[in-house]
Amino acid sequence: MEFPDLGKHCCEKTCKQLDFLPLKCDACEEVFCKDHIAYSRHRCSSAYKKDVQVPVCPLCSTPIPIKKGEMADVVVGAHMDKGCQRDSAPQKEKIFTNKCSRSGCKKKEMIKLVCGQCLQNFCLQHRHPLDHKCQWQGRSISKAGCAAQFRLLESSQKSLNCQLPHNR
């Protein structure tokens, strides 16, 4: 080699490549080649100084503020030891809660699919009366319902009589 003093060797123990354009890590200030400049590639012990993410407590889901240069693990651990409200984390809400009423079917849907005849909840596959072998027995109609149907029939018959030509 003609210029032995030109460039620097990579500080990664497994590499030691002579690099003519060495890169200096902004966290630990050591020199690395282009393959090992990333914090994770050279296992930088000072990377936490440059990490600007806000850690979140795994127990209460609260963001924990940290000062520049502090290790996130230490601060979150101190939070958990002091005043962490473990039960304040929001519980995961179930989305698919409407279980199919057909025997043997275990499907659940996001919305209710109620049969108009038997008034039970079914999945998309069994929503039609023929698909779930609907066991609908005619419901008895109240007296008020009977009276309403009777009035409807009478009014429809009267309107038919008015429209029919009279044969005399």
CSV table of C-alpha atoms in Angstrom, one decimal:
chain,number,residue,atom,x,y,z
A,1,MET,CA,0.0,0.0,0.0
A,2,GLU,CA,1.4,3.4,-0.9
A,3,PHE,CA,-0.3,5.6,1.7
A,4,PRO,CA,-0.4,3.6,5.0
A,5,ASP,CA,-1.4,6.7,7.1
A,6,LEU,CA,-4.4,7.6,4.9
A,7,GLY,CA,-7.8,6.6,6.3
A,8,LYS,CA,-8.7,4.9,9.5
A,9,HIS,CA,-9.7,1.4,10.6
A,10,CYS,CA,-13.2,0.6,11.6
A,11,CYS,CA,-13.6,0.3,15.4
A,12,GLU,CA,-16.0,-2.7,15.1
A,13,LYS,CA,-14.1,-5.6,16.6
A,14,THR,CA,-15.1,-8.1,13.8
A,15,CYS,CA,-14.4,-5.7,11.0
A,16,LYS,CA,-11.2,-3.5,11.3
A,17,GLN,CA,-11.6,-2.5,7.6
A,18,LEU,CA,-9.3,0.3,6.5
A,19,ASP,CA,-11.7,3.0,5.3
A,20,PHE,CA,-10.4,6.1,3.3
A,21,LEU,CA,-13.6,7.9,4.2
A,22,PRO,CA,-14.3,6.9,7.8
A,23,LEU,CA,-17.5,8.0,9.5
A,24,LYS,CA,-17.6,9.2,13.1
A,25,CYS,CA,-20.5,8.1,15.3
A,26,ASP,CA,-22.2,11.2,16.8
A,27,ALA,CA,-23.1,9.3,20.0
A,28,CYS,CA,-19.9,7.4,21.0
A,29,GLU,CA,-17.5,9.4,18.9
A,30,GLU,CA,-15.8,6.3,17.5
A,31,VAL,CA,-14.8,5.8,13.8
A,32,PHE,CA,-16.7,3.2,11.7
A,33,CYS,CA,-17.0,2.1,8.1
A,34,LYS,CA,-20.2,2.6,6.1
A,35,ASP,CA,-21.5,-0.9,7.1
A,36,HIS,CA,-21.2,-0.3,10.9
A,37,ILE,CA,-22.1,3.4,11.3
A,38,ALA,CA,-25.7,2.6,12.4
A,39,TYR,CA,-26.1,2.5,16.2
A,40,SER,CA,-27.5,-1.0,16.0
A,41,ARG,CA,-24.7,-2.3,13.8
A,42,HIS,CA,-21.9,-1.4,16.2
A,43,ARG,CA,-24.0,-1.9,19.4
A,44,CYS,CA,-23.5,1.7,20.4
A,45,SER,CA,-23.6,2.1,24.2
A,46,SER,CA,-24.4,5.8,23.9
A,47,ALA,CA,-27.3,5.6,21.4
A,48,TYR,CA,-29.8,6.4,24.1
A,49,LYS,CA,-28.4,9.9,24.2
A,50,LYS,CA,-29.6,10.5,20.6
A,51,ASP,CA,-32.9,8.5,20.9
A,52,VAL,CA,-35.7,11.1,20.9
A,53,GLN,CA,-38.6,8.8,21.3
A,54,VAL,CA,-40.9,9.1,24.3
A,55,PRO,CA,-41.2,5.8,26.2
A,56,VAL,CA,-44.6,4.5,27.2
A,57,CYS,CA,-45.2,2.6,30.4
A,58,PRO,CA,-46.2,-1.0,29.6
A,59,LEU,CA,-48.5,-1.2,32.6
A,60,CYS,CA,-50.5,2.1,32.5
A,61,SER,CA,-49.9,3.2,28.9
A,62,THR,CA,-48.8,6.7,30.1
A,63,PRO,CA,-46.0,8.5,28.2
A,64,ILE,CA,-43.0,9.0,30.5
A,65,PRO,CA,-41.0,12.2,29.9
A,66,ILE,CA,-37.2,11.8,30.0
A,67,LYS,CA,-34.4,14.3,29.9
A,68,LYS,CA,-31.7,14.3,27.2
A,69,GLY,CA,-29.0,11.8,28.2
A,70,GLU,CA,-31.2,9.7,30.5
A,71,MET,CA,-31.7,6.0,29.9
A,72,ALA,CA,-35.4,5.3,29.1
A,73,ASP,CA,-35.3,1.9,30.9
A,74,VAL,CA,-34.2,3.5,34.2
A,75,VAL,CA,-36.8,6.3,34.0
A,76,VAL,CA,-39.7,3.9,33.2
A,77,GLY,CA,-38.5,1.5,35.9
A,78,ALA,CA,-38.6,4.4,38.4
A,79,HIS,CA,-42.1,5.3,37.3
A,80,MET,CA,-43.3,1.8,37.8
A,81,ASP,CA,-41.8,1.6,41.3
A,82,LYS,CA,-43.2,5.0,42.4
A,83,GLY,CA,-46.7,5.9,41.3
A,84,CYS,CA,-47.7,3.7,38.4
A,85,GLN,CA,-51.5,3.2,38.2
A,86,ARG,CA,-51.5,-0.3,36.9
A,87,ASP,CA,-55.3,-0.5,36.4
A,88,SER,CA,-55.6,2.7,34.5
A,89,ALA,CA,-54.6,1.1,31.2
A,90,PRO,CA,-57.6,1.0,28.8
A,91,GLN,CA,-59.0,-2.5,28.4
A,92,LYS,CA,-59.1,-3.8,24.8
A,93,GLU,CA,-62.6,-3.6,23.6
A,94,LYS,CA,-64.0,-6.6,21.8
A,95,ILE,CA,-65.2,-5.9,18.2
A,96,PHE,CA,-66.9,-9.1,17.2
A,97,THR,CA,-69.4,-9.6,20.0
A,98,ASN,CA,-72.5,-10.8,18.1
A,99,LYS,CA,-72.4,-14.6,18.2
A,100,CYS,CA,-74.4,-16.7,15.7
A,101,SER,CA,-77.4,-18.4,17.3
A,102,ARG,CA,-77.4,-21.4,15.0
A,103,SER,CA,-76.2,-24.6,16.8
A,104,GLY,CA,-72.7,-25.6,15.9
A,105,CYS,CA,-71.7,-22.2,14.4
A,106,LYS,CA,-69.1,-20.3,16.3
A,107,LYS,CA,-68.8,-17.2,14.0
A,108,LYS,CA,-69.2,-13.7,15.4
A,109,GLU,CA,-70.1,-10.5,13.5
A,110,MET,CA,-69.5,-6.8,14.2
A,111,ILE,CA,-73.1,-5.9,13.7
A,112,LYS,CA,-76.3,-7.7,14.8
A,113,LEU,CA,-78.1,-9.6,12.1
A,114,VAL,CA,-81.5,-10.4,13.6
A,115,CYS,CA,-83.9,-12.7,11.9
A,116,GLY,CA,-87.3,-11.0,11.3
A,117,GLN,CA,-89.2,-14.1,12.2
A,118,CYS,CA,-87.5,-15.7,15.2
A,119,LEU,CA,-85.7,-12.5,16.4
A,120,GLN,CA,-82.4,-14.3,17.0
A,121,ASN,CA,-78.9,-13.1,16.0
A,122,PHE,CA,-77.1,-14.9,13.2
A,123,CYS,CA,-73.9,-14.6,11.2
A,124,LEU,CA,-73.8,-13.6,7.5
A,125,GLN,CA,-73.9,-17.2,6.4
A,126,HIS,CA,-77.0,-18.1,8.4
A,127,ARG,CA,-78.9,-14.8,8.3
A,128,HIS,CA,-81.7,-16.0,6.0
A,129,PRO,CA,-84.6,-18.1,7.6
A,130,LEU,CA,-83.9,-21.1,5.3
A,131,ASP,CA,-80.2,-21.1,6.2
A,132,HIS,CA,-80.7,-21.3,10.0
A,133,LYS,CA,-83.8,-23.6,9.8
A,134,CYS,CA,-85.9,-20.9,11.4
A,135,GLN,CA,-88.2,-22.3,14.2
A,136,TRP,CA,-90.7,-19.5,14.0
A,137,GLN,CA,-94.1,-20.2,15.3
A,138,GLY,CA,-96.7,-17.7,14.5
A,139,ARG,CA,-96.9,-15.2,17.3
A,140,SER,CA,-100.3,-14.5,18.7
A,141,ILE,CA,-101.5,-11.0,17.9
A,142,SER,CA,-102.8,-8.7,20.5
A,143,LYS,CA,-106.5,-7.5,20.5
A,144,ALA,CA,-105.3,-4.0,19.3
A,145,GLY,CA,-103.3,-5.7,16.5
A,146,CYS,CA,-106.3,-7.7,15.4
A,147,ALA,CA,-108.5,-4.6,15.4
A,148,ALA,CA,-105.9,-2.7,13.3
A,149,GLN,CA,-105.8,-5.5,10.8
A,150,PHE,CA,-109.6,-5.7,10.6
A,151,ARG,CA,-109.9,-2.0,10.0
A,152,LEU,CA,-107.2,-2.3,7.3
A,153,LEU,CA,-109.1,-5.1,5.5
A,154,GLU,CA,-112.4,-3.2,5.8
A,155,SER,CA,-111.0,0.0,4.3
A,156,SER,CA,-109.4,-1.9,1.4
A,157,GLN,CA,-112.7,-3.7,0.6
A,158,LYS,CA,-114.6,-0.4,0.7
A,159,SER,CA,-112.1,1.1,-1.7
A,160,LEU,CA,-112.5,-1.9,-4.0
A,161,ASN,CA,-116.3,-1.5,-4.0
A,162,CYS,CA,-116.0,2.1,-5.0
A,163,GLN,CA,-113.7,1.3,-8.0
A,164,LEU,CA,-115.8,-1.7,-9.3
A,165,PRO,CA,-118.4,-0.8,-12.0
A,166,HIS,CA,-121.9,-1.4,-10.7
A,167,ASN,CA,-123.9,-3.9,-12.7
A,168,ARG,CA,-127.7,-3.2,-12.4
